[in-house]
mmCIF file of C-alpha atoms and ligand atoms in Angstrom:
data_model
loop_
_atom_site.group_PDB
_atom_site.id
_atom_site.type_symbol
_atom_site.label_atom_id
_atom_site.label_comp_id
_atom_site.label_asym_id
_atom_site.label_seq_id
_atom_site.Cartn_x
_atom_site.Cartn_y
_atom_site.Cartn_z
ATOM 1 C CA UNK J 1 73.491 28.720 263.534
ATOM 2 C CA UNK J 2 74.769 28.572 259.970
ATOM 3 C CA UNK J 3 73.682 29.780 256.569
ATOM 4 C CA UNK J 4 75.144 28.971 253.166
ATOM 5 C CA UNK J 5 74.629 31.629 250.530
ATOM 6 C CA UNK J 6 76.307 33.961 248.048
ATOM 7 C CA UNK J 7 77.757 37.107 249.622
ATOM 8 C CA UNK J 8 78.811 40.478 248.257
ATOM 9 C CA UNK J 9 80.856 42.348 250.801
ATOM 10 C CA UNK J 10 80.448 46.095 250.330
ATOM 11 C CA UNK J 11 82.779 48.548 252.058
ATOM 12 C CA UNK J 12 80.774 51.711 252.655
ATOM 13 C CA UNK J 13 83.917 53.794 253.105
ATOM 14 C CA UNK J 14 85.071 53.297 249.523
ATOM 15 C CA UNK J 15 82.498 55.604 247.832
ATOM 16 C CA UNK J 16 83.301 58.317 250.398
ATOM 17 C CA UNK J 17 86.914 58.072 249.323
ATOM 18 C CA UNK J 18 85.788 58.194 245.692
ATOM 19 C CA UNK J 19 86.882 54.634 245.171
ATOM 20 C CA UNK J 20 84.853 51.958 243.498
ATOM 21 C CA UNK J 21 85.253 48.287 243.989
ATOM 22 C CA UNK J 22 84.096 45.744 241.462
ATOM 23 C CA UNK J 23 81.395 43.493 242.836
ATOM 24 C CA UNK J 24 82.884 40.229 243.818
ATOM 25 C CA UNK J 25 80.352 37.599 244.727
ATOM 26 C CA UNK J 26 81.618 34.626 246.685
ATOM 27 C CA UNK J 27 79.996 31.513 248.034
ATOM 28 C CA UNK J 28 80.029 31.882 251.798
ATOM 29 C CA UNK J 29 79.044 30.395 255.087
ATOM 30 C CA UNK J 30 77.634 32.778 257.687
ATOM 31 C CA UNK J 31 77.485 31.634 261.266
ATOM 32 C CA UNK J 32 76.465 33.140 264.596
ATOM 33 C CA UNK J 33 78.212 32.001 267.770
ATOM 34 C CA UNK J 34 80.863 32.625 270.380
ATOM 35 C CA UNK J 35 84.541 32.972 269.678
ATOM 36 C CA UNK J 36 86.472 29.797 270.374
ATOM 37 C CA UNK J 37 88.183 29.814 273.734
ATOM 38 C CA UNK J 38 85.838 32.456 275.180
ATOM 39 C CA UNK J 39 84.691 31.945 278.726
ATOM 40 C CA UNK J 40 81.483 29.976 279.141
ATOM 41 C CA UNK J 41 79.721 32.833 280.846
ATOM 42 C CA UNK J 42 80.924 35.340 278.289
ATOM 43 C CA UNK J 43 77.882 35.550 276.047
ATOM 44 C CA UNK J 44 79.389 37.884 273.448
ATOM 45 C CA UNK J 45 78.147 36.755 270.059
ATOM 46 C CA UNK J 46 79.779 37.254 266.716
ATOM 47 C CA UNK J 47 78.732 36.798 263.127
ATOM 48 C CA UNK J 48 81.406 35.006 261.154
ATOM 49 C CA UNK J 49 81.775 35.220 257.372
ATOM 50 C CA UNK J 50 83.761 32.378 255.795
ATOM 51 C CA UNK J 51 84.585 32.151 252.089
ATOM 52 C CA UNK J 52 86.827 29.856 250.063
ATOM 53 C CA UNK J 53 89.531 32.543 250.214
ATOM 54 C CA UNK J 54 89.179 33.014 253.960
ATOM 55 C CA UNK J 55 87.929 29.805 255.490
ATOM 56 C CA UNK J 56 88.892 30.885 259.023
ATOM 57 C CA UNK J 57 86.486 33.748 258.573
ATOM 58 C CA UNK J 58 86.063 37.422 259.455
ATOM 59 C CA UNK J 59 84.203 38.026 262.729
ATOM 60 C CA UNK J 60 81.755 40.854 263.340
ATOM 61 C CA UNK J 61 80.557 41.772 266.804
ATOM 62 C CA UNK J 62 76.766 41.636 266.878
ATOM 63 C CA UNK J 63 75.497 43.432 269.987
ATOM 64 C CA UNK J 64 75.404 47.190 269.455
ATOM 65 C CA UNK J 65 77.133 46.816 266.105
ATOM 66 C CA UNK J 66 74.314 45.957 263.643
ATOM 67 C CA UNK J 67 73.070 49.226 262.181
ATOM 68 C CA UNK J 68 70.282 47.811 260.034
ATOM 69 C CA UNK J 69 69.028 44.631 258.403
ATOM 70 C CA UNK J 70 67.326 44.962 255.012
ATOM 71 C CA UNK J 71 64.782 42.195 254.542
ATOM 72 C CA UNK J 72 62.529 43.380 251.735
ATOM 73 C CA UNK J 73 63.522 40.523 249.414
ATOM 74 C CA UNK J 74 63.895 37.847 252.040
ATOM 75 C CA UNK J 75 61.389 35.645 250.213
ATOM 76 C CA UNK J 76 63.772 35.604 247.249
ATOM 77 C CA UNK J 77 66.662 34.519 249.470
ATOM 78 C CA UNK J 78 68.165 38.014 249.659
ATOM 79 C CA UNK J 79 68.963 40.314 252.597
ATOM 80 C CA UNK J 80 71.618 42.809 253.656
ATOM 81 C CA UNK J 81 73.192 43.155 257.096
ATOM 82 C CA UNK J 82 74.764 46.569 257.746
ATOM 83 C CA UNK J 83 77.483 46.804 260.386
ATOM 84 C CA UNK J 84 78.691 49.965 262.131
ATOM 85 C CA UNK J 85 82.247 48.810 262.664
ATOM 86 C CA UNK J 86 83.749 48.003 260.237
ATOM 87 C CA UNK J 87 81.510 50.036 257.946
ATOM 88 C CA UNK J 88 80.554 47.097 255.797
ATOM 89 C CA UNK J 89 77.393 45.620 254.304
ATOM 90 C CA UNK J 90 77.060 41.890 253.939
ATOM 91 C CA UNK J 91 74.719 41.399 250.974
ATOM 92 C CA UNK J 92 73.217 37.934 251.067
ATOM 93 C CA UNK J 93 71.979 36.301 247.888
ATOM 94 C CA UNK J 94 70.813 32.862 246.756
ATOM 95 C CA UNK J 95 70.056 31.684 250.276
ATOM 96 C CA UNK J 96 67.262 29.268 251.049
ATOM 97 C CA UNK J 97 64.455 31.672 252.094
ATOM 98 C CA UNK J 98 63.352 29.539 255.057
ATOM 99 C CA UNK J 99 66.865 29.156 256.400
ATOM 100 C CA UNK J 100 67.527 32.848 255.809
ATOM 101 C CA UNK J 101 64.473 33.864 257.845
ATOM 102 C CA UNK J 102 65.554 31.558 260.626
ATOM 103 C CA UNK J 103 69.086 32.968 260.553
ATOM 104 C CA UNK J 104 67.843 36.565 260.660
ATOM 105 C CA UNK J 105 65.546 35.744 263.549
ATOM 106 C CA UNK J 106 68.496 34.412 265.573
ATOM 107 C CA UNK J 107 70.473 37.506 264.580
ATOM 108 C CA UNK J 108 67.651 39.744 265.791
ATOM 109 C CA UNK J 109 67.570 38.006 269.148
ATOM 110 C CA UNK J 110 71.346 38.306 269.405
ATOM 111 C CA UNK J 111 71.159 42.038 268.610
ATOM 112 C CA UNK J 112 68.583 42.541 271.326
ATOM 113 C CA UNK J 113 70.690 40.488 273.738
ATOM 114 C CA UNK J 114 67.642 38.324 274.456
ATOM 115 C CA UNK J 115 67.467 34.771 275.646
ATOM 116 C CA UNK J 116 71.039 34.129 274.736
ATOM 117 C CA UNK J 117 71.261 31.030 276.880
ATOM 118 C CA UNK J 118 68.391 29.437 275.060
ATOM 119 C CA UNK J 119 69.884 29.993 271.652
ATOM 120 C CA UNK J 120 72.465 27.372 272.491
ATOM 121 C CA UNK J 121 74.825 28.615 269.857
ATOM 122 C CA UNK J 122 77.967 26.668 269.275
ATOM 123 C CA UNK J 123 81.469 27.981 269.103
ATOM 124 C CA UNK J 124 82.420 29.512 265.773
ATOM 125 C CA UNK J 125 84.418 27.132 263.633
ATOM 126 C CA UNK J 126 86.042 27.540 260.196
ATOM 127 C CA UNK J 127 83.855 26.492 257.289
ATOM 128 C CA UNK J 128 84.408 23.221 255.514
ATOM 129 C CA UNK J 129 85.464 23.474 251.872
ATOM 130 C CA UNK J 130 82.161 21.949 250.761
ATOM 131 C CA UNK J 131 80.157 24.779 252.308
ATOM 132 C CA UNK J 132 82.066 27.613 250.648
ATOM 133 C CA UNK J 133 82.562 26.020 247.255
ATOM 134 C CA UNK J 134 80.469 27.402 244.474
ATOM 135 C CA UNK J 135 77.659 24.911 243.883
ATOM 136 C CA UNK J 136 78.292 22.967 240.704
ATOM 137 C CA UNK J 137 76.012 24.199 237.951
ATOM 138 C CA UNK J 138 77.449 22.332 234.964
ATOM 139 C CA UNK J 139 78.265 18.677 234.441
ATOM 140 C CA UNK J 140 79.434 16.986 231.279
ATOM 141 C CA UNK J 141 79.794 13.196 231.032
ATOM 142 C CA UNK J 142 81.239 11.871 227.794
ATOM 143 C CA UNK J 143 82.330 8.382 228.800
ATOM 144 C CA UNK J 144 80.293 5.555 230.250
ATOM 145 C CA UNK J 145 82.888 5.009 232.949
ATOM 146 C CA UNK J 146 82.292 8.562 234.284
ATOM 147 C CA UNK J 147 78.563 7.989 234.747
ATOM 148 C CA UNK J 148 77.757 8.380 238.466
ATOM 149 C CA UNK J 149 76.425 5.090 239.784
ATOM 150 C CA UNK J 150 77.033 5.384 243.510
ATOM 151 C CA UNK J 151 76.919 9.168 243.927
ATOM 152 C CA UNK J 152 74.042 11.509 243.143
ATOM 153 C CA UNK J 153 73.982 14.258 240.567
ATOM 154 C CA UNK J 154 74.580 17.598 242.359
ATOM 155 C CA UNK J 155 71.177 19.172 243.073
ATOM 156 C CA UNK J 156 72.500 22.559 241.945
ATOM 157 C CA UNK J 157 73.012 21.503 238.306
ATOM 158 C CA UNK J 158 71.678 23.874 235.682
ATOM 159 C CA UNK J 159 73.329 22.203 232.693
ATOM 160 C CA UNK J 160 73.798 18.490 232.221
ATOM 161 C CA UNK J 161 75.290 16.725 229.239
ATOM 162 C CA UNK J 162 75.535 12.951 229.041
ATOM 163 C CA UNK J 163 76.618 11.879 225.576
ATOM 164 C CA UNK J 164 78.077 8.731 224.008
ATOM 165 C CA UNK J 165 77.078 6.664 227.036
ATOM 166 C CA UNK J 166 74.669 4.326 225.203
ATOM 167 C CA UNK J 167 71.811 5.415 227.502
ATOM 168 C CA UNK J 168 68.613 3.464 226.797
ATOM 169 C CA UNK J 169 66.469 5.389 229.214
ATOM 170 C CA UNK J 170 66.735 8.591 231.186
ATOM 171 C CA UNK J 171 67.831 8.000 234.769
ATOM 172 C CA UNK J 172 65.024 9.087 237.119
ATOM 173 C CA UNK J 173 67.616 10.899 239.289
ATOM 174 C CA UNK J 174 67.922 13.416 236.460
ATOM 175 C CA UNK J 175 64.253 14.305 236.843
ATOM 176 C CA UNK J 176 64.949 15.385 240.440
ATOM 177 C CA UNK J 177 67.267 18.204 239.314
ATOM 178 C CA UNK J 178 64.941 21.100 239.993
ATOM 179 C CA UNK J 179 67.280 23.782 238.655
ATOM 180 C CA UNK J 180 68.126 22.040 235.402
ATOM 181 C CA UNK J 181 67.805 24.374 232.400
ATOM 182 C CA UNK J 182 69.772 22.534 229.722
ATOM 183 C CA UNK J 183 69.577 18.773 229.275
ATOM 184 C CA UNK J 184 71.789 17.350 226.545
ATOM 185 C CA UNK J 185 71.480 13.601 226.029
ATOM 186 C CA UNK J 186 72.669 13.547 222.437
ATOM 187 C CA UNK J 187 74.423 10.511 220.963
ATOM 188 C CA UNK J 188 72.746 7.809 223.017
ATOM 189 C CA UNK J 189 70.169 5.154 222.111
ATOM 190 C CA UNK J 190 67.044 6.703 223.619
ATOM 191 C CA UNK J 191 63.634 5.904 222.148
ATOM 192 C CA UNK J 192 61.242 7.453 224.653
ATOM 193 C CA UNK J 193 61.062 10.006 227.439
ATOM 194 C CA UNK J 194 59.225 9.292 230.648
ATOM 195 C CA UNK J 195 56.450 11.605 231.842
ATOM 196 C CA UNK J 196 58.639 12.478 234.796
ATOM 197 C CA UNK J 197 60.319 15.014 232.535
ATOM 198 C CA UNK J 198 57.562 17.375 233.618
ATOM 199 C CA UNK J 199 59.351 17.580 237.004
ATOM 200 C CA UNK J 200 61.998 19.694 235.306
ATOM 201 C CA UNK J 201 60.168 22.950 235.690
ATOM 202 C CA UNK J 202 63.076 25.144 234.595
ATOM 203 C CA UNK J 203 63.956 23.164 231.471
ATOM 204 C CA UNK J 204 64.663 25.501 228.550
ATOM 205 C CA UNK J 205 66.783 23.402 226.215
ATOM 206 C CA UNK J 206 66.351 19.744 225.370
ATOM 207 C CA UNK J 207 69.005 18.272 223.099
ATOM 208 C CA UNK J 208 68.374 14.736 221.897
ATOM 209 C CA UNK J 209 70.072 14.539 218.523
ATOM 210 C CA UNK J 210 71.596 11.237 217.372
ATOM 211 C CA UNK J 211 69.267 8.956 219.330
ATOM 212 C CA UNK J 212 66.695 6.388 218.212
ATOM 213 C CA UNK J 213 63.385 8.197 218.496
ATOM 214 C CA UNK J 214 60.884 7.023 215.904
ATOM 215 C CA UNK J 215 57.898 8.806 217.401
ATOM 216 C CA UNK J 216 58.201 12.329 218.721
ATOM 217 C CA UNK J 217 57.743 12.200 222.528
ATOM 218 C CA UNK J 218 54.331 13.840 222.686
ATOM 219 C CA UNK J 219 54.454 14.243 226.478
ATOM 220 C CA UNK J 220 56.913 17.147 226.069
ATOM 221 C CA UNK J 221 54.113 19.129 224.433
ATOM 222 C CA UNK J 222 51.416 18.109 226.922
ATOM 223 C CA UNK J 223 52.928 19.255 230.222
ATOM 224 C CA UNK J 224 52.007 22.763 231.249
ATOM 225 C CA UNK J 225 55.419 23.777 232.612
ATOM 226 C CA UNK J 226 57.282 22.500 229.581
ATOM 227 C CA UNK J 227 54.814 24.223 227.274
ATOM 228 C CA UNK J 228 55.763 27.504 228.918
ATOM 229 C CA UNK J 229 59.528 27.178 229.247
ATOM 230 C CA UNK J 230 60.967 25.065 226.432
ATOM 231 C CA UNK J 231 62.684 27.322 223.925
ATOM 232 C CA UNK J 232 65.131 24.978 222.225
ATOM 233 C CA UNK J 233 64.573 21.461 220.891
ATOM 234 C CA UNK J 234 67.077 19.428 218.941
ATOM 235 C CA UNK J 235 65.840 16.081 217.614
ATOM 236 C CA UNK J 236 68.132 15.913 214.596
ATOM 237 C CA UNK J 237 69.407 12.528 213.421
ATOM 238 C CA UNK J 238 66.665 10.300 214.785
ATOM 239 C CA UNK J 239 64.072 8.303 212.861
ATOM 240 C CA UNK J 240 61.019 10.438 213.621
ATOM 241 C CA UNK J 241 58.231 9.967 211.086
ATOM 242 C CA UNK J 242 55.723 12.520 212.328
ATOM 243 C CA UNK J 243 55.486 15.630 214.486
ATOM 244 C CA UNK J 244 52.379 15.845 216.698
ATOM 245 C CA UNK J 245 49.808 18.580 216.296
ATOM 246 C CA UNK J 246 50.389 19.377 219.949
ATOM 247 C CA UNK J 247 53.844 20.697 219.098
ATOM 248 C CA UNK J 248 52.182 24.086 218.654
ATOM 249 C CA UNK J 249 51.492 24.101 222.421
ATOM 250 C CA UNK J 250 55.175 24.919 223.000
ATOM 251 C CA UNK J 251 54.436 28.603 223.184
ATOM 252 C CA UNK J 252 58.002 29.783 223.665
ATOM 253 C CA UNK J 253 59.773 27.502 221.228
ATOM 254 C CA UNK J 254 62.395 29.598 219.423
ATOM 255 C CA UNK J 255 64.633 26.912 217.905
ATOM 256 C CA UNK J 256 63.575 23.585 216.426
ATOM 257 C CA UNK J 257 66.120 21.299 214.803
ATOM 258 C CA UNK J 258 64.750 18.153 213.233
ATOM 259 C CA UNK J 259 67.181 17.508 210.391
ATOM 260 C CA UNK J 260 67.884 13.964 209.160
ATOM 261 C CA UNK J 261 64.655 12.274 210.234
ATOM 262 C CA UNK J 262 61.850 10.604 208.279
ATOM 263 C CA UNK J 263 59.205 13.329 208.387
ATOM 264 C CA UNK J 264 56.761 13.241 205.479
ATOM 265 C CA UNK J 265 54.931 16.380 206.505
ATOM 266 C CA UNK J 266 54.648 19.070 209.175
ATOM 267 C CA UNK J 267 51.509 19.249 211.329
ATOM 268 C CA UNK J 268 48.782 21.592 210.039
ATOM 269 C CA UNK J 269 49.091 23.610 213.261
ATOM 270 C CA UNK J 270 52.801 24.304 212.709
ATOM 271 C CA UNK J 271 52.119 27.951 211.881
ATOM 272 C CA UNK J 272 50.987 28.530 215.469
ATOM 273 C CA UNK J 273 54.579 28.366 216.738
ATOM 274 C CA UNK J 274 54.623 32.148 216.767
ATOM 275 C CA UNK J 275 57.921 32.526 218.628
ATOM 276 C CA UNK J 276 59.791 30.153 216.314
ATOM 277 C CA UNK J 277 62.851 31.878 214.808
ATOM 278 C CA UNK J 278 65.275 29.116 213.860
ATOM 279 C CA UNK J 279 63.907 26.093 212.050
ATOM 280 C CA UNK J 280 65.772 23.352 210.261
ATOM 281 C CA UNK J 281 64.301 20.148 208.865
ATOM 282 C CA UNK J 282 66.782 19.310 206.147
ATOM 283 C CA UNK J 283 67.040 15.778 204.740
ATOM 284 C CA UNK J 284 63.558 14.542 205.548
ATOM 285 C CA UNK J 285 60.828 13.363 203.154
ATOM 286 C CA UNK J 286 58.645 16.446 203.185
ATOM 287 C CA UNK J 287 56.831 16.992 199.886
ATOM 288 C CA UNK J 288 54.607 19.913 200.804
ATOM 289 C CA UNK J 289 54.186 22.314 203.732
ATOM 290 C CA UNK J 290 50.961 23.247 205.529
ATOM 291 C CA UNK J 291 49.559 26.648 204.573
ATOM 292 C CA UNK J 292 50.048 27.975 208.112
ATOM 293 C CA UNK J 293 53.806 27.796 207.559
ATOM 294 C CA UNK J 294 53.510 31.044 205.604
ATOM 295 C CA UNK J 295 52.431 32.761 208.828
ATOM 296 C CA UNK J 296 55.815 32.246 210.507
ATOM 297 C CA UNK J 297 58.431 34.981 210.708
ATOM 298 C CA UNK J 298 61.805 33.261 210.955
ATOM 299 C CA UNK J 299 65.447 34.265 211.210
ATOM 300 C CA UNK J 300 66.792 31.139 209.538
ATOM 301 C CA UNK J 301 65.182 28.238 207.739
ATOM 302 C CA UNK J 302 66.766 25.146 206.236
ATOM 303 C CA UNK J 303 64.541 22.726 204.334
ATOM 304 C CA UNK J 304 67.177 21.451 201.939
ATOM 305 C CA UNK J 305 67.291 17.821 200.906
ATOM 306 C CA UNK J 306 63.513 17.295 200.941
ATOM 307 C CA UNK J 307 61.672 15.882 197.894
ATOM 308 C CA UNK J 308 59.387 18.893 197.409
ATOM 309 C CA UNK J 309 56.964 18.552 194.528
ATOM 310 C CA UNK J 310 57.634 21.678 192.596
ATOM 311 C CA UNK J 311 55.462 22.507 189.660
ATOM 312 C CA UNK J 312 56.077 25.709 187.768
ATOM 313 C CA UNK J 313 52.471 26.752 188.132
ATOM 314 C CA UNK J 314 50.304 26.280 191.214
ATOM 315 C CA UNK J 315 48.003 23.324 190.955
ATOM 316 C CA UNK J 316 44.348 24.103 191.123
ATOM 317 C CA UNK J 317 41.919 21.943 193.000
ATOM 318 C CA UNK J 318 40.818 18.852 191.229
ATOM 319 C CA UNK J 319 39.006 17.178 194.054
ATOM 320 C CA UNK J 320 35.276 17.418 193.988
ATOM 321 C CA UNK J 321 33.596 18.310 197.207
ATOM 322 C CA UNK J 322 31.242 15.704 198.598
ATOM 323 C CA UNK J 323 28.518 16.353 201.142
ATOM 324 C CA UNK J 324 29.756 15.808 204.700
ATOM 325 C CA UNK J 325 28.779 12.446 206.177
ATOM 326 C CA UNK J 326 27.882 11.772 209.804
ATOM 327 C CA UNK J 327 31.477 11.026 210.789
ATOM 328 C CA UNK J 328 32.630 14.307 209.273
ATOM 329 C CA UNK J 329 29.851 16.292 210.992
ATOM 330 C CA UNK J 330 30.631 14.734 214.409
ATOM 331 C CA UNK J 331 34.366 15.236 214.054
ATOM 332 C CA UNK J 332 33.917 18.848 212.967
ATOM 333 C CA UNK J 333 31.693 19.486 216.014
ATOM 334 C CA UNK J 334 34.153 17.874 218.452
ATOM 335 C CA UNK J 335 37.001 20.046 217.226
ATOM 336 C CA UNK J 336 34.850 23.164 216.992
ATOM 337 C CA UNK J 337 33.593 22.823 220.565
ATOM 338 C CA UNK J 338 37.047 21.818 221.805
ATOM 339 C CA UNK J 339 35.727 18.633 223.377
ATOM 340 C CA UNK J 340 38.749 17.097 225.127
ATOM 341 C CA UNK J 341 39.721 13.639 223.911
ATOM 342 C CA UNK J 342 42.592 11.232 224.349
ATOM 343 C CA UNK J 343 43.427 7.563 223.993
ATOM 344 C CA UNK J 344 41.702 6.736 227.298
ATOM 345 C CA UNK J 345 38.264 7.731 226.032
ATOM 346 C CA UNK J 346 38.521 7.150 222.278
ATOM 347 C CA UNK J 347 40.032 4.585 219.964
ATOM 348 C CA UNK J 348 43.536 5.512 218.909
ATOM 349 C CA UNK J 349 42.440 5.572 215.255
ATOM 350 C CA UNK J 350 39.691 8.094 216.084
ATOM 351 C CA UNK J 351 42.156 10.255 218.046
ATOM 352 C CA UNK J 352 44.449 10.273 215.026
ATOM 353 C CA UNK J 353 41.524 11.104 212.774
ATOM 354 C CA UNK J 354 40.572 14.057 214.996
ATOM 355 C CA UNK J 355 44.211 15.175 215.259
ATOM 356 C CA UNK J 356 44.440 15.271 211.498
ATOM 357 C CA UNK J 357 41.834 18.027 211.205
ATOM 358 C CA UNK J 358 42.559 20.683 208.649
ATOM 359 C CA UNK J 359 41.475 24.193 209.377
ATOM 360 C CA UNK J 360 39.883 26.271 206.684
ATOM 361 C CA UNK J 361 40.642 29.990 206.558
ATOM 362 C CA UNK J 362 37.176 30.621 207.993
ATOM 363 C CA UNK J 363 38.180 28.644 211.102
ATOM 364 C CA UNK J 364 36.073 25.553 210.359
ATOM 365 C CA UNK J 365 37.782 22.225 210.961
ATOM 366 C CA UNK J 366 37.383 19.777 208.136
ATOM 367 C CA UNK J 367 38.461 16.218 207.491
ATOM 368 C CA UNK J 368 37.880 14.116 204.375
ATOM 369 C CA UNK J 369 35.332 16.559 203.115
ATOM 370 C CA UNK J 370 37.513 19.468 202.095
ATOM 371 C CA UNK J 371 38.979 21.069 199.012
ATOM 372 C CA UNK J 372 42.745 21.027 198.690
ATOM 373 C CA UNK J 373 44.452 23.975 197.130
ATOM 374 C CA UNK J 374 48.189 24.196 196.531
ATOM 375 C CA UNK J 375 50.486 27.090 195.823
ATOM 376 C CA UNK J 376 54.123 28.101 196.084
ATOM 377 C CA UNK J 377 55.695 30.418 198.645
ATOM 378 C CA UNK J 378 59.084 31.998 198.498
ATOM 379 C CA UNK J 379 60.874 31.241 201.754
ATOM 380 C CA UNK J 380 62.677 34.601 201.619
ATOM 381 C CA UNK J 381 59.318 36.238 202.407
ATOM 382 C CA UNK J 382 59.074 34.521 205.765
ATOM 383 C CA UNK J 383 62.730 34.207 206.773
ATOM 384 C CA UNK J 384 65.765 36.509 206.857
ATOM 385 C CA UNK J 385 68.235 33.763 205.985
ATOM 386 C CA UNK J 386 67.203 30.892 203.737
ATOM 387 C CA UNK J 387 69.146 27.801 202.724
ATOM 388 C CA UNK J 388 68.285 26.887 199.141
ATOM 389 C CA UNK J 389 66.201 23.737 198.964
ATOM 390 C CA UNK J 390 68.248 22.126 196.186
ATOM 391 C CA UNK J 391 71.469 22.512 194.229
ATOM 392 C CA UNK J 392 69.841 24.765 191.674
ATOM 393 C CA UNK J 393 69.329 27.389 194.376
ATOM 394 C CA UNK J 394 65.532 27.264 194.579
ATOM 395 C CA UNK J 395 63.937 28.978 197.525
ATOM 396 C CA UNK J 396 60.281 28.376 196.663
ATOM 397 C CA UNK J 397 58.371 25.552 198.301
ATOM 398 C CA UNK J 398 54.861 24.214 197.733
ATOM 399 C CA UNK J 399 52.227 24.690 200.399
ATOM 400 C CA UNK J 400 48.757 23.269 200.675
ATOM 401 C CA UNK J 401 45.564 24.653 202.130
ATOM 402 C CA UNK J 402 42.239 22.940 202.741
ATOM 403 C CA UNK J 403 38.871 24.622 202.458
ATOM 404 C CA UNK J 404 35.570 23.669 203.990
ATOM 405 C CA UNK J 405 33.448 24.883 201.079
ATOM 406 C CA UNK J 406 33.634 26.227 197.545
ATOM 407 C CA UNK J 407 32.736 29.637 199.010
ATOM 408 C CA UNK J 408 35.908 29.677 201.135
ATOM 409 C CA UNK J 409 37.951 28.444 198.187
ATOM 410 C CA UNK J 410 36.708 31.325 196.058
ATOM 411 C CA UNK J 411 37.556 33.791 198.837
ATOM 412 C CA UNK J 412 41.057 32.376 199.048
ATOM 413 C CA UNK J 413 41.570 32.516 195.288
ATOM 414 C CA UNK J 414 40.398 36.103 195.170
ATOM 415 C CA UNK J 415 42.495 37.315 198.093
ATOM 416 C CA UNK J 416 45.603 35.304 197.256
ATOM 417 C CA UNK J 417 45.891 34.221 200.879
ATOM 418 C CA UNK J 418 45.959 30.573 201.706
ATOM 419 C CA UNK J 419 45.406 30.929 205.388
ATOM 420 C CA UNK J 420 43.133 32.829 207.730
HETATM 421 ZN ZN1 LIG Q 501 35.768 27.692 205.345
#
């Protein structure tokens, strides 16, 4: 009976002697069995603790020697076994909960001296290096020749970087890495991401700069798990022309880097990225920002190298409002009632039309039939640190708002707010 886990060995005598020992967690193999060389009929069972430092292991007598077993957090892979002699606690952590329960059940039977014959426990043997090595959590591959072709990626990986390997697609083995938190595939030739990325339920950082994305991989924003956990996205140095409206579904996005792409605008819903703190979109083709941008509260913002249209005075609306036609009325209703739509049920052009809705400050969605109103905002109002947008040190950028009616426009002009 064996169990691989992290172990903290606590000597209970040390506090009594006013001594403190720093916690020292080690990867370990725990096993229950007989001592090697013991007589067949001698059923004395021991618990053996093997670590990388002591592969031959320390043995603890079980019967009459286990004072208590703490199992409150067994479902989280944690438990503590308290021995009488020596006065030590073996604190188990990061064990597989199912295996841990099984191990503790065998231990319980051994403590009670029950059915020992049926346990069929083997003789205690030193742990193999593999079992007491710390599971690999980080892997960095920077040359094509180091790319694993015949071996698998270690299942324990939390960080994986594969750069400069001319990857055209993401290896499906990567999507099996359940613990992966940081995936860095910068400096490859990727153009798309498969939907399997939603298997990475712990993914917090996705780094894809210097690739060949032309469209932003919308599926990142559509998967529930990714919407909840992604906090860092780096798509700098690609050829992306547009960000999807669905980007605002990434509720916990803190950092977005999208410098050196071909963006002409930001989606109207951009202001809904409430957690966003670090935003850079330098060297794109953005001429004007959506009004909702003024709602953000950032730490740093860099919008330098964009061809913003900067007039000294805000431009007032020149467009004349027409009466809404049938298409406008239908589209407004679909967005208002949150009718779900996608490319399976509607023409792609209609989906794009619906995606391009502009929201008036009153909440109404409008399309062609709207009044555009532009103004300037000073980026220092919404961000602690601001990179000037041009060489002359300007920090003001134009923003545009759309209104559903002349009534809403008047309200906006009176209040000075461009957004609801
Ligand atoms: Zn309105």
